[in-house]
Amino acid sequence: MALIRPVRGFTPEIGKDCFLAENAAIIGDVIMGDECSIWYGTILRGDVNSIRIGNRVNIQDGSVLHTLYQKSTIEIGDDVSIGHNVVIHGAKIRDFALIGMGAIVMDDAIVGEGALVAAGSVVLGKTVIGPNEMWAGAPAKFVKMVEPEKAKEMNQKIARNYLMYSKWYDQEAE
């Protein structure tokens, strides 16, 4: 069972039908929607400020989400995919966005609806990535626009796939 730990009077709230890997850690002021999956080695540290996660969000293996005390929070919309080994520190990620493997998204950055952050990118603090934009590099820069329907469709498919993968673990437990 995942480590779910209250801190400073805040106890994580987990939505319905969520998968939490056995070695995931969900700490403090974290509120998660329905049908989310938090994968192996992932840490959601809501000890110093809040983390809010929408529905059908998958946060893949080895990712770390944290904030700044009394300064930044994390807000993640619906149908968002956070790739393996991502660091999100006090940023806002809108619906249908995709954060590629190994990316870093820093405090007060905003990743718009349907936007894509390429693997290994570093999104500096206070950067605003518009809807359906693709950004890449370190520091991340605008690359191109992504067709809104394609971005939404792709990210919904990834979210559905991760929901399916999470159900495999439920079946093994039966």
mmCIF file with all atom_site columns, C-alpha atoms in Angstrom, residues 53-162:
data_model
loop_
_atom_site.group_PDB
_atom_site.id
_atom_site.type_symbol
_atom_site.label_atom_id
_atom_site.label_alt_id
_atom_site.label_comp_id
_atom_site.label_asym_id
_atom_site.label_entity_id
_atom_site.label_seq_id
_atom_site.pdbx_PDB_ins_code
_atom_site.Cartn_x
_atom_site.Cartn_y
_atom_site.Cartn_z
_atom_site.occupancy
_atom_site.B_iso_or_equiv
_atom_site.pdbx_formal_charge
_atom_site.auth_seq_id
_atom_site.auth_comp_id
_atom_site.auth_asym_id
_atom_site.auth_atom_id
_atom_site.pdbx_PDB_model_num
ATOM 1   C CA . ILE A 1 53  ? -4.941 16.991 -9.145  1.00 0.00 ? 53  ILE A CA 1
ATOM 2   C CA . GLY A 1 54  ? -7.899 16.592 -11.520 1.00 0.00 ? 54  GLY A CA 1
ATOM 3   C CA . ASN A 1 55  ? -9.483 13.439 -12.911 1.00 0.00 ? 55  ASN A CA 1
ATOM 4   C CA . ARG A 1 56  ? -7.756 10.751 -15.008 1.00 0.00 ? 56  ARG A CA 1
ATOM 5   C CA . VAL A 1 57  ? -4.279 12.123 -14.326 1.00 0.00 ? 57  VAL A CA 1
ATOM 6   C CA . ASN A 1 58  ? -1.357 9.724  -14.538 1.00 0.00 ? 58  ASN A CA 1
ATOM 7   C CA . ILE A 1 59  ? 1.865  10.597 -12.757 1.00 0.00 ? 59  ILE A CA 1
ATOM 8   C CA . GLN A 1 60  ? 4.432  8.095  -13.891 1.00 0.00 ? 60  GLN A CA 1
ATOM 9   C CA . ASP A 1 61  ? 7.292  6.330  -12.161 1.00 0.00 ? 61  ASP A CA 1
ATOM 10  C CA . GLY A 1 62  ? 9.873  8.357  -10.273 1.00 0.00 ? 62  GLY A CA 1
ATOM 11  C CA . SER A 1 63  ? 8.180  11.739 -10.571 1.00 0.00 ? 63  SER A CA 1
ATOM 12  C CA . VAL A 1 64  ? 8.339  14.310 -7.756  1.00 0.00 ? 64  VAL A CA 1
ATOM 13  C CA . LEU A 1 65  ? 5.788  17.066 -7.144  1.00 0.00 ? 65  LEU A CA 1
ATOM 14  C CA . HIS A 1 66  ? 6.571  19.725 -4.537  1.00 0.00 ? 66  HIS A CA 1
ATOM 15  C CA . THR A 1 67  ? 5.921  23.418 -3.830  1.00 0.00 ? 67  THR A CA 1
ATOM 16  C CA . LEU A 1 68  ? 7.353  26.477 -2.074  1.00 0.00 ? 68  LEU A CA 1
ATOM 17  C CA . TYR A 1 69  ? 6.205  27.282 1.442   1.00 0.00 ? 69  TYR A CA 1
ATOM 18  C CA . GLN A 1 70  ? 3.574  30.052 1.365   1.00 0.00 ? 70  GLN A CA 1
ATOM 19  C CA . LYS A 1 71  ? 4.454  30.879 -2.244  1.00 0.00 ? 71  LYS A CA 1
ATOM 20  C CA . SER A 1 72  ? 3.633  28.303 -4.908  1.00 0.00 ? 72  SER A CA 1
ATOM 21  C CA . THR A 1 73  ? 1.066  25.549 -5.288  1.00 0.00 ? 73  THR A CA 1
ATOM 22  C CA . ILE A 1 74  ? 0.514  22.812 -7.847  1.00 0.00 ? 74  ILE A CA 1
ATOM 23  C CA . GLU A 1 75  ? -2.667 22.600 -9.902  1.00 0.00 ? 75  GLU A CA 1
ATOM 24  C CA . ILE A 1 76  ? -3.076 19.820 -12.448 1.00 0.00 ? 76  ILE A CA 1
ATOM 25  C CA . GLY A 1 77  ? -6.177 19.662 -14.655 1.00 0.00 ? 77  GLY A CA 1
ATOM 26  C CA . ASP A 1 78  ? -8.019 16.656 -16.084 1.00 0.00 ? 78  ASP A CA 1
ATOM 27  C CA . ASP A 1 79  ? -6.587 14.073 -18.498 1.00 0.00 ? 79  ASP A CA 1
ATOM 28  C CA . VAL A 1 80  ? -2.985 15.142 -17.894 1.00 0.00 ? 80  VAL A CA 1
ATOM 29  C CA . SER A 1 81  ? -0.015 12.817 -18.350 1.00 0.00 ? 81  SER A CA 1
ATOM 30  C CA . ILE A 1 82  ? 3.136  13.410 -16.335 1.00 0.00 ? 82  ILE A CA 1
ATOM 31  C CA . GLY A 1 83  ? 5.950  11.250 -17.766 1.00 0.00 ? 83  GLY A CA 1
ATOM 32  C CA . HIS A 1 84  ? 8.545  9.185  -15.931 1.00 0.00 ? 84  HIS A CA 1
ATOM 33  C CA . ASN A 1 85  ? 11.022 11.062 -13.693 1.00 0.00 ? 85  ASN A CA 1
ATOM 34  C CA . VAL A 1 86  ? 9.379  14.468 -14.048 1.00 0.00 ? 86  VAL A CA 1
ATOM 35  C CA . VAL A 1 87  ? 9.828  17.216 -11.455 1.00 0.00 ? 87  VAL A CA 1
ATOM 36  C CA . ILE A 1 88  ? 6.991  19.696 -11.048 1.00 0.00 ? 88  ILE A CA 1
ATOM 37  C CA . HIS A 1 89  ? 7.707  22.399 -8.506  1.00 0.00 ? 89  HIS A CA 1
ATOM 38  C CA . GLY A 1 90  ? 4.843  24.794 -7.826  1.00 0.00 ? 90  GLY A CA 1
ATOM 39  C CA . ALA A 1 91  ? 3.420  24.971 -11.358 1.00 0.00 ? 91  ALA A CA 1
ATOM 40  C CA . LYS A 1 92  ? 0.011  24.860 -13.018 1.00 0.00 ? 92  LYS A CA 1
ATOM 41  C CA . ILE A 1 93  ? -0.656 22.216 -15.670 1.00 0.00 ? 93  ILE A CA 1
ATOM 42  C CA . ARG A 1 94  ? -3.935 22.647 -17.547 1.00 0.00 ? 94  ARG A CA 1
ATOM 43  C CA . ASP A 1 95  ? -6.300 19.977 -18.983 1.00 0.00 ? 95  ASP A CA 1
ATOM 44  C CA . PHE A 1 96  ? -5.004 17.590 -21.663 1.00 0.00 ? 96  PHE A CA 1
ATOM 45  C CA . ALA A 1 97  ? -1.373 18.665 -21.252 1.00 0.00 ? 97  ALA A CA 1
ATOM 46  C CA . LEU A 1 98  ? 1.541  16.245 -21.535 1.00 0.00 ? 98  LEU A CA 1
ATOM 47  C CA . ILE A 1 99  ? 4.799  16.632 -19.633 1.00 0.00 ? 99  ILE A CA 1
ATOM 48  C CA . GLY A 1 100 ? 7.470  14.429 -21.246 1.00 0.00 ? 100 GLY A CA 1
ATOM 49  C CA . MET A 1 101 ? 9.843  12.098 -19.445 1.00 0.00 ? 101 MET A CA 1
ATOM 50  C CA . GLY A 1 102 ? 12.537 13.753 -17.363 1.00 0.00 ? 102 GLY A CA 1
ATOM 51  C CA . ALA A 1 103 ? 11.159 17.265 -17.801 1.00 0.00 ? 103 ALA A CA 1
ATOM 52  C CA . ILE A 1 104 ? 11.346 19.883 -15.056 1.00 0.00 ? 104 ILE A CA 1
ATOM 53  C CA . VAL A 1 105 ? 8.608  22.504 -14.628 1.00 0.00 ? 105 VAL A CA 1
ATOM 54  C CA . MET A 1 106 ? 9.475  25.210 -12.097 1.00 0.00 ? 106 MET A CA 1
ATOM 55  C CA . ASP A 1 107 ? 7.560  27.534 -9.768  1.00 0.00 ? 107 ASP A CA 1
ATOM 56  C CA . ASP A 1 108 ? 4.773  29.708 -11.132 1.00 0.00 ? 108 ASP A CA 1
ATOM 57  C CA . ALA A 1 109 ? 5.088  28.268 -14.641 1.00 0.00 ? 109 ALA A CA 1
ATOM 58  C CA . ILE A 1 110 ? 1.833  27.606 -16.477 1.00 0.00 ? 110 ILE A CA 1
ATOM 59  C CA . VAL A 1 111 ? 1.469  24.850 -19.051 1.00 0.00 ? 111 VAL A CA 1
ATOM 60  C CA . GLY A 1 112 ? -1.639 25.577 -21.118 1.00 0.00 ? 112 GLY A CA 1
ATOM 61  C CA . GLU A 1 113 ? -4.454 23.275 -22.145 1.00 0.00 ? 113 GLU A CA 1
ATOM 62  C CA . GLY A 1 114 ? -3.317 20.639 -24.634 1.00 0.00 ? 114 GLY A CA 1
ATOM 63  C CA . ALA A 1 115 ? 0.298  21.821 -24.464 1.00 0.00 ? 115 ALA A CA 1
ATOM 64  C CA . LEU A 1 116 ? 3.264  19.473 -24.763 1.00 0.00 ? 116 LEU A CA 1
ATOM 65  C CA . VAL A 1 117 ? 6.546  19.791 -22.894 1.00 0.00 ? 117 VAL A CA 1
ATOM 66  C CA . ALA A 1 118 ? 9.149  17.601 -24.598 1.00 0.00 ? 118 ALA A CA 1
ATOM 67  C CA . ALA A 1 119 ? 11.171 14.995 -22.715 1.00 0.00 ? 119 ALA A CA 1
ATOM 68  C CA . GLY A 1 120 ? 14.155 16.423 -20.856 1.00 0.00 ? 120 GLY A CA 1
ATOM 69  C CA . SER A 1 121 ? 12.982 20.020 -21.120 1.00 0.00 ? 121 SER A CA 1
ATOM 70  C CA . VAL A 1 122 ? 13.422 22.592 -18.355 1.00 0.00 ? 122 VAL A CA 1
ATOM 71  C CA . VAL A 1 123 ? 10.524 25.025 -18.070 1.00 0.00 ? 123 VAL A CA 1
ATOM 72  C CA . LEU A 1 124 ? 11.841 27.952 -16.059 1.00 0.00 ? 124 LEU A CA 1
ATOM 73  C CA . GLY A 1 125 ? 9.825  29.635 -13.320 1.00 0.00 ? 125 GLY A CA 1
ATOM 74  C CA . LYS A 1 126 ? 7.091  32.060 -14.419 1.00 0.00 ? 126 LYS A CA 1
ATOM 75  C CA . THR A 1 127 ? 7.139  30.737 -18.008 1.00 0.00 ? 127 THR A CA 1
ATOM 76  C CA . VAL A 1 128 ? 3.704  30.699 -19.631 1.00 0.00 ? 128 VAL A CA 1
ATOM 77  C CA . ILE A 1 129 ? 3.168  28.008 -22.257 1.00 0.00 ? 129 ILE A CA 1
ATOM 78  C CA . GLY A 1 130 ? 0.032  28.719 -24.240 1.00 0.00 ? 130 GLY A CA 1
ATOM 79  C CA . PRO A 1 131 ? -2.677 26.249 -25.188 1.00 0.00 ? 131 PRO A CA 1
ATOM 80  C CA . ASN A 1 132 ? -1.616 23.631 -27.743 1.00 0.00 ? 132 ASN A CA 1
ATOM 81  C CA . GLU A 1 133 ? 1.997  24.796 -27.857 1.00 0.00 ? 133 GLU A CA 1
ATOM 82  C CA . MET A 1 134 ? 4.945  22.419 -27.937 1.00 0.00 ? 134 MET A CA 1
ATOM 83  C CA . TRP A 1 135 ? 8.038  23.496 -26.017 1.00 0.00 ? 135 TRP A CA 1
ATOM 84  C CA . ALA A 1 136 ? 11.427 21.791 -25.837 1.00 0.00 ? 136 ALA A CA 1
ATOM 85  C CA . GLY A 1 137 ? 14.969 22.334 -24.610 1.00 0.00 ? 137 GLY A CA 1
ATOM 86  C CA . ALA A 1 138 ? 16.812 23.577 -21.572 1.00 0.00 ? 138 ALA A CA 1
ATOM 87  C CA . PRO A 1 139 ? 15.646 26.193 -21.031 1.00 0.00 ? 139 PRO A CA 1
ATOM 88  C CA . ALA A 1 140 ? 12.458 25.260 -22.863 1.00 0.00 ? 140 ALA A CA 1
ATOM 89  C CA . LYS A 1 141 ? 11.485 27.356 -25.874 1.00 0.00 ? 141 LYS A CA 1
ATOM 90  C CA . PHE A 1 142 ? 8.470  27.386 -28.177 1.00 0.00 ? 142 PHE A CA 1
ATOM 91  C CA . VAL A 1 143 ? 8.800  24.833 -31.013 1.00 0.00 ? 143 VAL A CA 1
ATOM 92  C CA . LYS A 1 144 ? 5.435  24.741 -32.775 1.00 0.00 ? 144 LYS A CA 1
ATOM 93  C CA . MET A 1 145 ? 1.680  24.701 -32.407 1.00 0.00 ? 145 MET A CA 1
ATOM 94  C CA . VAL A 1 146 ? -0.090 21.389 -31.954 1.00 0.00 ? 146 VAL A CA 1
ATOM 95  C CA . GLU A 1 147 ? -3.500 20.767 -33.533 1.00 0.00 ? 147 GLU A CA 1
ATOM 96  C CA . PRO A 1 148 ? -5.955 21.129 -30.623 1.00 0.00 ? 148 PRO A CA 1
ATOM 97  C CA . GLU A 1 149 ? -8.011 18.039 -31.434 1.00 0.00 ? 149 GLU A CA 1
ATOM 98  C CA . LYS A 1 150 ? -4.906 15.887 -31.946 1.00 0.00 ? 150 LYS A CA 1
ATOM 99  C CA . ALA A 1 151 ? -3.406 16.994 -28.624 1.00 0.00 ? 151 ALA A CA 1
ATOM 100 C CA . LYS A 1 152 ? -6.658 16.384 -26.766 1.00 0.00 ? 152 LYS A CA 1
ATOM 101 C CA . GLU A 1 153 ? -7.192 13.007 -28.443 1.00 0.00 ? 153 GLU A CA 1
ATOM 102 C CA . MET A 1 154 ? -3.608 11.886 -27.775 1.00 0.00 ? 154 MET A CA 1
ATOM 103 C CA . ASN A 1 155 ? -3.664 12.872 -24.125 1.00 0.00 ? 155 ASN A CA 1
ATOM 104 C CA . GLN A 1 156 ? -7.078 11.325 -23.524 1.00 0.00 ? 156 GLN A CA 1
ATOM 105 C CA . LYS A 1 157 ? -5.745 8.118  -25.092 1.00 0.00 ? 157 LYS A CA 1
ATOM 106 C CA . ILE A 1 158 ? -2.680 8.134  -22.816 1.00 0.00 ? 158 ILE A CA 1
ATOM 107 C CA . ALA A 1 159 ? -4.910 8.784  -19.784 1.00 0.00 ? 159 ALA A CA 1
ATOM 108 C CA . ARG A 1 160 ? -7.203 5.892  -20.803 1.00 0.00 ? 160 ARG A CA 1
ATOM 109 C CA . ASN A 1 161 ? -4.198 3.614  -21.342 1.00 0.00 ? 161 ASN A CA 1
ATOM 110 C CA . TYR A 1 162 ? -2.812 4.376  -17.897 1.00 0.00 ? 162 TYR A CA 1
#
